Amino acid sequence: MVTVLVVPDGAADPLGPDPTCLEAARTPQLDRLAGQGRLELVATIPAGLAPGTEVGLPSLLGVRLDAPLARGLLEAAAAAIAVEAEQGAWRLDRPVGETADAAAMDTAVRPLGARVHPLAGHRTLLVGPRRWGDAPPGPHHSDRPLDDLATGVFATIARLTCAWPWGRLPVEEPANVPTLLGRPVTVVAAGGAPAGIARLLGCQVTDAQPESVTADAGADQVVVVHRPGPDDAAHARNRAAKIAALEAVDTLIGRLAAIVVRRGGALIVCPDHGCDPATGRHTAGPVPALVWRSTAAGRAEGAVHGGWARGPEGAAGSRLTERAVATLEAVPARVLLAAREAVA
């Protein structure tokens, strides 16, 4: 038995009179599975938190979040940068368009007991004493100038590096997802925030082909496949590209479903959040999800999915779309994997 969770990043659109990207996309594999499985409306973004992968993906992995994961630790995990227990980590950004000189910035902050590590482009990572506490909000989180926001050591760092230090420290240790679920978890992601989230939460991370990871997965293992294409296209406000990205995900889902049939188990498809291609911005509303079991008998026996499922049974013409689940009561994202009986 294997459980595969496919996360098409930002796949959902706000529901309006015109077709959404999921409705416009040609998704024969998803349509076939939707006709055999069960559709749900899933709340991936807890109330009060900003929508994004750093919130939606942990929620799908079964973690209860009261605040987003600390961005500095997330970036450190993504880049495999060690942060000791007595240390903190914060993003350190030069203005967009200016390449960061990490070596010069590192030299400037060393007398303070800190280090600067390169990330990409204008971004670097500041690692220093944890006692420094929370840095200012990020430049994209506030309209106020840094001079109004940075005080104490962070004002000194901003002056020394000509960069914007930002990010909070975690209140508590991040959850360990394999312990939480009682199953090994492998996340297939091509680096960046999804890989950092997975490492920070104790999961194995790989950039190997999802099909090979699924075929080789151990018994009772969870394989999470993150696909960034729909979100990337929506941020670029390119509706046609988002539709094409969803169609590419559909092709992958067909290949994964064939492996799940051979192995036995379940396949779940759920975006981590929405992203509106008209505005390029993330959306926080509940998203459509599909839960599909590999045999007709298994689907019939598990139709209630441990008592939490409320969605419609699959039928000819069923599609995984925002409109198909709009009238359902939303369930929390954590139940998709945390309710073990739902997919075991």
Coordinates of N, CA and C in Angstrom, one line a residue, residues 84-274:
E84 N 22.3 26.1 14.4 CA 22.4 25.5 15.7 C 21.3 26.0 16.6
A85 N 21.1 25.2 17.7 CA 19.9 25.5 18.6 C 20.0 26.9 19.2
E86 N 21.2 27.4 19.4 CA 21.3 28.7 20.1 C 21.3 29.8 19.0
Q87 N 21.1 29.5 17.7 CA 21.2 30.5 16.7 C 19.8 30.7 16.1
G88 N 19.6 31.9 15.5 CA 18.4 32.2 14.7 C 18.8 32.4 13.3
A89 N 17.8 32.4 12.4 CA 18.0 32.6 11.0 C 17.0 33.6 10.5
W90 N 17.4 34.5 9.6 CA 16.6 35.6 9.1 C 16.9 35.8 7.6
R91 N 15.9 36.2 6.8 CA 16.2 36.6 5.4 C 16.9 37.9 5.4
L92 N 17.8 38.1 4.4 CA 18.5 39.4 4.3 C 18.4 39.7 2.8
D93 N 17.6 40.7 2.4 CA 17.4 41.0 1.0 C 17.9 42.3 0.6
R94 N 18.7 42.3 -0.5 CA 19.0 43.6 -1.2 C 17.8 44.0 -2.1
P95 N 17.7 45.2 -2.5 CA 16.6 45.6 -3.4 C 16.5 44.7 -4.6
V96 N 15.3 44.4 -5.0 CA 15.1 43.5 -6.2 C 15.8 44.1 -7.4
G97 N 16.5 43.3 -8.1 CA 17.3 43.7 -9.2 C 18.8 43.9 -8.9
E98 N 19.1 44.0 -7.6 CA 20.5 44.2 -7.2 C 21.0 42.8 -6.7
T99 N 22.0 42.3 -7.3 CA 22.6 41.0 -6.9 C 23.3 41.2 -5.6
A100 N 23.1 40.3 -4.6 CA 23.7 40.4 -3.3 C 25.1 39.9 -3.4
D101 N 26.0 40.7 -2.7 CA 27.4 40.3 -2.6 C 27.5 39.7 -1.2
A102 N 27.2 38.3 -1.1 CA 27.2 37.6 0.2 C 28.5 37.7 0.9
A103 N 29.6 37.6 0.1 CA 30.9 37.6 0.8 C 31.2 38.9 1.5
A104 N 30.9 40.0 0.9 CA 31.1 41.3 1.5 C 30.2 41.5 2.7
M105 N 28.9 41.0 2.5 CA 28.0 41.2 3.6 C 28.4 40.3 4.8
D106 N 29.0 39.1 4.5 CA 29.4 38.2 5.6 C 30.6 38.9 6.4
T107 N 31.5 39.5 5.6 CA 32.6 40.2 6.3 C 32.1 41.3 7.2
A108 N 31.1 42.0 6.8 CA 30.6 43.1 7.5 C 29.9 42.7 8.9
V109 N 29.3 41.5 8.9 CA 28.5 41.1 10.1 C 29.3 40.2 11.0
R110 N 30.4 39.7 10.6 CA 31.2 38.7 11.4 C 31.5 39.3 12.8
P111 N 31.9 40.6 12.9 CA 32.2 41.1 14.2 C 31.0 41.1 15.2
L112 N 29.8 40.9 14.7 CA 28.6 40.8 15.5 C 28.3 39.4 15.9
G113 N 29.1 38.4 15.4 CA 28.9 37.0 15.7 C 27.9 36.4 14.8
A114 N 27.8 36.9 13.6 CA 26.8 36.4 12.6 C 27.5 36.0 11.3
R115 N 26.8 35.3 10.5 CA 27.3 34.9 9.2 C 26.2 35.2 8.1
V116 N 26.6 35.4 6.9 CA 25.7 35.6 5.8 C 26.0 34.5 4.7
H117 N 24.9 33.8 4.3 CA 25.0 32.7 3.3 C 24.3 33.1 2.1
P118 N 24.8 32.9 0.9 CA 24.1 33.2 -0.4 C 22.9 32.3 -0.6
L119 N 21.8 32.9 -1.1 CA 20.7 32.1 -1.5 C 20.5 32.2 -3.0
A120 N 19.9 33.2 -3.5 CA 19.8 33.4 -5.0 C 19.5 34.8 -5.3
G121 N 20.1 35.4 -6.3 CA 19.8 36.7 -6.7 C 20.1 37.8 -5.6
H122 N 19.0 38.5 -5.2 CA 19.1 39.5 -4.2 C 19.0 39.0 -2.8
R123 N 18.8 37.7 -2.7 CA 18.4 37.1 -1.4 C 19.7 36.4 -0.7
T124 N 19.8 36.6 0.6 CA 20.8 35.9 1.4 C 20.2 35.5 2.7
L125 N 20.9 34.7 3.5 CA 20.4 34.3 4.8 C 21.4 34.7 5.8
L126 N 20.8 35.4 6.9 CA 21.6 35.8 8.0 C 21.4 34.8 9.1
V127 N 22.5 34.3 9.7 CA 22.5 33.4 10.8 C 23.3 34.0 12.0
G128 N 22.6 34.2 13.1 CA 23.3 34.9 14.2 C 22.7 34.4 15.5
P129 N 23.1 35.1 16.6 CA 22.6 34.7 18.0 C 21.0 34.7 18.0
R130 N 20.5 33.7 18.6 CA 19.0 33.6 18.7 C 18.4 34.7 19.6
R131 N 19.2 35.2 20.5 CA 18.8 36.2 21.4 C 18.4 37.5 20.7
W132 N 18.8 37.7 19.4 CA 18.4 38.9 18.7 C 16.9 38.9 18.5
G133 N 16.2 37.8 18.5 CA 14.7 37.8 18.4 C 14.2 38.0 17.0
D134 N 13.0 38.6 16.9 CA 12.4 38.8 15.6 C 12.9 40.0 14.9
A135 N 13.1 39.8 13.6 CA 13.6 41.0 12.8 C 12.3 41.7 12.3
P136 N 12.5 42.8 11.6 CA 11.3 43.5 11.0 C 10.5 42.6 10.0
P137 N 9.3 43.0 9.7 CA 8.6 42.3 8.6 C 9.3 42.5 7.3
G138 N 9.1 41.7 6.3 CA 9.8 41.7 5.0 C 9.3 43.0 4.2
P139 N 10.1 43.3 3.3 CA 9.8 44.5 2.4 C 8.5 44.4 1.7
H140 N 8.0 43.1 1.5 CA 6.8 42.9 0.8 C 5.6 42.8 1.8
H141 N 5.9 42.9 3.1 CA 4.9 42.7 4.1 C 4.5 44.1 4.7
S142 N 5.3 45.2 4.4 CA 5.0 46.4 5.0 C 5.3 47.6 4.0
D143 N 4.4 48.6 4.1 CA 4.7 49.8 3.3 C 5.5 50.8 4.0
R144 N 5.9 50.6 5.2 CA 6.7 51.5 6.0 C 8.2 51.3 5.6
P145 N 9.0 52.4 5.6 CA 10.4 52.2 5.3 C 11.2 51.5 6.4
L146 N 12.3 50.9 6.0 CA 13.1 50.1 6.9 C 13.5 50.9 8.1
D147 N 13.9 52.2 7.9 CA 14.3 53.0 9.0 C 13.3 53.1 10.1
D148 N 12.0 53.0 9.8 CA 11.0 53.0 10.8 C 10.8 51.7 11.5
L149 N 11.3 50.6 10.9 CA 11.0 49.3 11.4 C 12.2 48.6 12.1
A150 N 13.4 48.9 11.6 CA 14.6 48.2 12.2 C 15.1 49.0 13.3
T151 N 15.3 48.3 14.4 CA 15.9 48.9 15.6 C 17.0 48.0 16.1
G152 N 17.9 48.5 17.0 CA 18.9 47.7 17.7 C 19.8 47.0 16.7
V153 N 20.1 45.7 16.9 CA 21.1 45.0 16.1 C 20.6 45.0 14.6
F154 N 19.3 44.9 14.3 CA 18.9 44.7 13.0 C 19.1 46.1 12.2
A155 N 19.0 47.2 12.9 CA 19.3 48.5 12.2 C 20.8 48.5 11.9
T156 N 21.6 48.0 12.8 CA 23.1 48.0 12.5 C 23.4 47.1 11.3
I157 N 22.7 45.9 11.3 CA 22.9 45.0 10.1 C 22.5 45.6 8.8
A158 N 21.3 46.3 8.9 CA 20.8 46.9 7.6 C 21.8 48.0 7.2
R159 N 22.4 48.7 8.1 CA 23.4 49.7 7.7 C 24.7 49.1 7.1
L160 N 25.1 48.0 7.8 CA 26.4 47.4 7.4 C 26.3 46.7 6.0
T161 N 25.1 46.1 5.7 CA 24.9 45.3 4.5 C 24.2 46.0 3.4
C162 N 23.5 47.1 3.7 CA 22.7 47.8 2.7 C 21.6 46.8 2.3
A163 N 21.1 46.0 3.2 CA 20.0 45.0 2.9 C 18.9 45.1 4.0
W164 N 17.8 44.4 3.7 CA 16.7 44.4 4.6 C 16.6 43.1 5.4
P165 N 16.9 43.1 6.7 CA 16.7 41.9 7.5 C 15.3 41.7 7.9
W166 N 14.8 40.5 7.7 CA 13.4 40.3 8.1 C 13.1 38.8 8.5
G167 N 12.0 38.6 9.2 CA 11.6 37.3 9.6 C 11.5 37.1 11.1
R168 N 10.6 36.3 11.5 CA 10.4 36.0 12.9 C 11.1 34.7 13.3
L169 N 11.3 34.5 14.6 CA 11.8 33.2 15.0 C 10.7 32.3 15.4
P170 N 10.8 31.0 15.3 CA 9.7 30.1 15.7 C 9.5 30.1 17.2
V171 N 8.2 30.1 17.6 CA 7.8 30.0 19.0 C 8.2 28.7 19.6
E172 N 8.1 27.6 18.8 CA 8.4 26.3 19.3 C 9.0 25.5 18.1
E173 N 9.5 24.3 18.5 CA 10.1 23.4 17.5 C 9.1 23.0 16.5
P174 N 9.5 23.0 15.2 CA 8.5 22.5 14.2 C 8.1 21.1 14.4
A175 N 6.9 20.8 14.0 CA 6.4 19.4 14.1 C 7.2 18.5 13.3
N176 N 7.2 17.2 13.7 CA 7.8 16.1 12.9 C 6.7 15.3 12.2
V177 N 6.6 15.5 10.9 CA 5.4 14.9 10.2 C 5.4 13.4 10.2
P178 N 6.5 12.7 9.9 CA 6.5 11.2 10.0 C 6.0 10.7 11.4
T179 N 6.4 11.4 12.5 CA 6.0 11.0 13.8 C 4.5 11.3 13.9
L180 N 4.1 12.5 13.4 CA 2.7 12.9 13.5 C 1.8 11.9 12.8
L181 N 2.2 11.5 11.6 CA 1.3 10.6 10.8 C 1.6 9.1 11.1
G182 N 2.7 8.8 11.8 CA 3.0 7.4 12.1 C 3.4 6.6 10.8
R183 N 3.9 7.4 9.8 CA 4.3 6.7 8.5 C 5.5 7.5 7.9
P184 N 6.4 6.9 7.2 CA 7.4 7.6 6.5 C 6.8 8.5 5.4
V185 N 7.4 9.6 5.2 CA 6.9 10.6 4.3 C 8.1 11.1 3.4
T186 N 7.9 11.0 2.1 CA 8.9 11.5 1.2 C 8.2 12.6 0.3
V187 N 8.9 13.7 0.2 CA 8.4 14.8 -0.6 C 9.2 15.0 -1.8
V188 N 8.6 15.0 -3.0 CA 9.2 15.1 -4.2 C 9.1 16.6 -4.6
A189 N 10.2 17.4 -4.6 CA 10.2 18.8 -4.9 C 11.5 19.2 -5.4
A190 N 11.4 20.2 -6.3 CA 12.7 20.6 -7.0 C 13.2 21.8 -6.2
G191 N 13.6 21.6 -5.0 CA 14.2 22.7 -4.2 C 13.2 23.7 -3.8
G192 N 13.8 24.9 -3.3 CA 13.0 26.0 -2.9 C 12.2 25.8 -1.7
A193 N 11.1 26.6 -1.5 CA 10.3 26.5 -0.3 C 9.7 25.1 0.0
P194 N 9.2 24.4 -1.0 CA 8.6 23.1 -0.6 C 9.6 22.1 -0.1
A195 N 10.9 22.2 -0.6 CA 11.9 21.3 -0.1 C 12.3 21.7 1.3
G196 N 12.4 23.0 1.5 CA 12.7 23.5 2.9 C 11.6 23.2 3.9
I197 N 10.4 23.3 3.5 CA 9.3 22.9 4.4 C 9.4 21.5 4.8
A198 N 9.6 20.6 3.8 CA 9.7 19.2 4.0 C 10.8 18.8 5.0
R199 N 12.0 19.4 4.7 CA 13.1 19.1 5.6 C 12.9 19.6 7.0
L200 N 12.3 20.8 7.1 CA 12.1 21.4 8.4 C 11.1 20.6 9.2
L201 N 10.2 19.9 8.5 CA 9.2 19.1 9.2 C 9.6 17.6 9.3
G202 N 10.8 17.3 9.0 CA 11.3 15.9 9.2 C 11.1 14.9 8.1
C203 N 10.6 15.4 6.9 CA 10.4 14.5 5.8 C 11.6 14.3 5.0
Q204 N 11.7 13.1 4.3 CA 12.7 12.9 3.3 C 12.4 13.8 2.1
V205 N 13.4 14.3 1.4 CA 13.2 15.1 0.2 C 14.0 14.6 -0.9
T206 N 13.4 14.6 -2.1 CA 14.1 14.2 -3.3 C 13.6 15.0 -4.5
D207 N 14.5 15.1 -5.5 CA 14.0 15.7 -6.8 C 14.0 14.7 -7.9
A208 N 13.9 13.4 -7.5 CA 13.8 12.3 -8.5 C 12.5 12.3 -9.1
Q209 N 12.3 11.5 -10.2 CA 11.1 11.4 -10.9 C 10.0 10.9 -10.0
P210 N 8.8 11.5 -9.9 CA 7.7 11.0 -9.0 C 7.3 9.6 -9.2
E211 N 7.3 9.2 -10.5 CA 7.0 7.8 -10.8 C 7.9 6.8 -10.2
S212 N 9.2 7.0 -10.2 CA 10.2 6.1 -9.6 C 10.1 6.1 -8.1
V213 N 9.9 7.3 -7.5 CA 9.7 7.4 -6.1 C 8.5 6.6 -5.6
T214 N 7.4 6.7 -6.3 CA 6.2 6.0 -6.0 C 6.3 4.5 -6.1
A215 N 7.0 4.1 -7.2 CA 7.1 2.7 -7.5 C 8.0 2.0 -6.4
D216 N 9.0 2.8 -5.9 CA 10.0 2.2 -5.0 C 9.6 2.5 -3.5
A217 N 8.5 3.2 -3.3 CA 8.2 3.5 -1.9 C 7.9 2.3 -1.1
G218 N 8.3 2.4 0.2 CA 8.0 1.3 1.1 C 6.6 1.1 1.4
A219 N 6.3 0.0 2.1 CA 4.9 -0.3 2.5 C 4.4 0.8 3.4
D220 N 3.2 1.2 3.2 CA 2.5 2.2 4.1 C 3.2 3.5 4.1
Q221 N 3.9 3.9 3.0 CA 4.6 5.1 2.9 C 3.8 6.2 2.2
V222 N 4.0 7.5 2.6 CA 3.3 8.6 1.9 C 4.3 9.3 1.0
V223 N 3.9 9.5 -0.3 CA 4.7 10.2 -1.2 C 4.0 11.5 -1.6
V224 N 4.6 12.6 -1.3 CA 4.0 13.9 -1.6 C 4.7 14.5 -2.9
V225 N 3.9 14.8 -3.9 CA 4.5 15.3 -5.1 C 4.1 16.7 -5.3
H226 N 5.0 17.7 -5.2 CA 4.7 19.1 -5.3 C 5.0 19.5 -6.8
R227 N 4.1 20.2 -7.4 CA 4.3 20.7 -8.7 C 4.0 22.3 -8.8
P228 N 5.0 23.1 -9.0 CA 4.9 24.5 -8.9 C 4.3 25.2 -10.1
G229 N 4.1 24.5 -11.2 CA 3.7 25.2 -12.5 C 2.5 26.0 -12.5
P230 N 1.4 25.6 -11.9 CA 0.2 26.4 -11.9 C 0.4 27.7 -11.2
D231 N 1.0 27.7 -10.1 CA 1.3 28.9 -9.3 C 2.2 29.9 -10.0
D232 N 3.3 29.3 -10.6 CA 4.2 30.2 -11.3 C 3.5 30.9 -12.4
A233 N 2.6 30.2 -13.2 CA 1.9 30.8 -14.3 C 0.9 31.9 -13.8
A234 N 0.2 31.6 -12.7 CA -0.7 32.5 -12.2 C -0.1 33.8 -11.7
H235 N 1.1 33.7 -11.1 CA 1.9 34.9 -10.6 C 2.2 35.7 -11.8
A236 N 2.5 35.1 -12.9 CA 2.8 35.9 -14.2 C 1.6 36.4 -14.9
R237 N 0.4 36.1 -14.3 CA -0.9 36.6 -14.8 C -1.1 36.0 -16.2
N238 N -0.7 34.8 -16.4 CA -0.8 34.1 -17.7 C -1.8 32.9 -17.6
R239 N -3.0 33.2 -17.8 CA -4.1 32.2 -17.7 C -3.8 31.0 -18.6
A240 N -3.4 31.2 -19.8 CA -3.2 30.1 -20.8 C -2.1 29.2 -20.2
A241 N -1.0 29.8 -19.7 CA 0.1 29.0 -19.1 C -0.4 28.2 -17.9
K242 N -1.3 28.8 -17.1 CA -1.7 28.0 -16.0 C -2.6 26.8 -16.4
I243 N -3.4 27.0 -17.4 CA -4.2 25.9 -17.9 C -3.2 24.8 -18.5
A244 N -2.2 25.2 -19.2 CA -1.2 24.2 -19.7 C -0.5 23.5 -18.6
A245 N -0.2 24.2 -17.5 CA 0.5 23.6 -16.4 C -0.4 22.6 -15.7
L246 N -1.7 22.9 -15.6 CA -2.7 21.9 -15.0 C -2.8 20.7 -15.9
E247 N -2.8 20.9 -17.2 CA -2.8 19.7 -18.1 C -1.6 18.9 -18.0
A248 N -0.4 19.5 -17.8 CA 0.8 18.7 -17.6 C 0.7 17.9 -16.3
V249 N 0.1 18.5 -15.2 CA -0.1 17.8 -14.0 C -1.0 16.6 -14.2
D250 N -2.1 16.8 -15.0 CA -3.0 15.7 -15.3 C -2.3 14.5 -15.9
T251 N -1.4 14.8 -16.8 CA -0.7 13.7 -17.5 C 0.1 12.9 -16.4
L252 N 0.8 13.6 -15.5 CA 1.6 13.0 -14.4 C 0.6 12.2 -13.5
I253 N -0.5 12.7 -13.2 CA -1.5 12.0 -12.3 C -1.9 10.6 -13.0
G254 N -2.1 10.6 -14.3 CA -2.4 9.3 -14.9 C -1.3 8.3 -14.7
R255 N 0.0 8.7 -14.8 CA 1.1 7.8 -14.7 C 1.1 7.3 -13.2
L256 N 0.9 8.2 -12.3 CA 1.0 7.9 -10.8 C -0.2 6.9 -10.5
A257 N -1.3 7.2 -11.0 CA -2.5 6.3 -10.7 C -2.2 4.9 -11.2
A258 N -1.6 4.7 -12.3 CA -1.3 3.4 -12.8 C -0.4 2.6 -11.8
I259 N 0.6 3.4 -11.2 CA 1.5 2.7 -10.3 C 0.7 2.4 -9.0
V260 N -0.2 3.3 -8.6 CA -1.0 3.0 -7.4 C -1.9 1.8 -7.6
V261 N -2.4 1.6 -8.8 CA -3.2 0.4 -9.0 C -2.4 -0.8 -8.8
R262 N -1.1 -0.8 -9.3 CA -0.3 -2.0 -9.2 C 0.1 -2.2 -7.7
R263 N 0.4 -1.1 -7.0 CA 0.8 -1.2 -5.6 C -0.3 -1.4 -4.6
G264 N -1.5 -0.9 -4.9 CA -2.5 -0.8 -4.0 C -2.3 0.4 -3.1
G265 N -3.5 1.1 -2.8 CA -3.3 2.3 -2.0 C -4.3 3.4 -2.4
A266 N -3.8 4.6 -2.3 CA -4.7 5.8 -2.6 C -3.9 6.9 -3.2
L267 N -4.7 7.7 -4.0 CA -4.1 8.9 -4.6 C -5.0 10.1 -4.2
I268 N -4.4 11.1 -3.7 CA -5.1 12.3 -3.3 C -4.5 13.5 -4.1
V269 N -5.4 14.3 -4.6 CA -5.0 15.5 -5.4 C -5.6 16.7 -4.7
C270 N -4.7 17.7 -4.2 CA -5.2 18.8 -3.5 C -4.3 20.0 -3.7
P271 N -4.7 21.2 -4.2 CA -3.8 22.3 -4.2 C -3.5 22.8 -2.7
D272 N -2.3 23.5 -2.6 CA -2.0 24.0 -1.2 C -2.7 25.3 -1.0
H273 N -3.1 26.0 -2.0 CA -3.9 27.3 -1.9 C -4.3 27.6 -3.4
G274 N -5.0 28.7 -3.5 CA -5.3 29.2 -4.8 C -4.4 30.3 -5.3

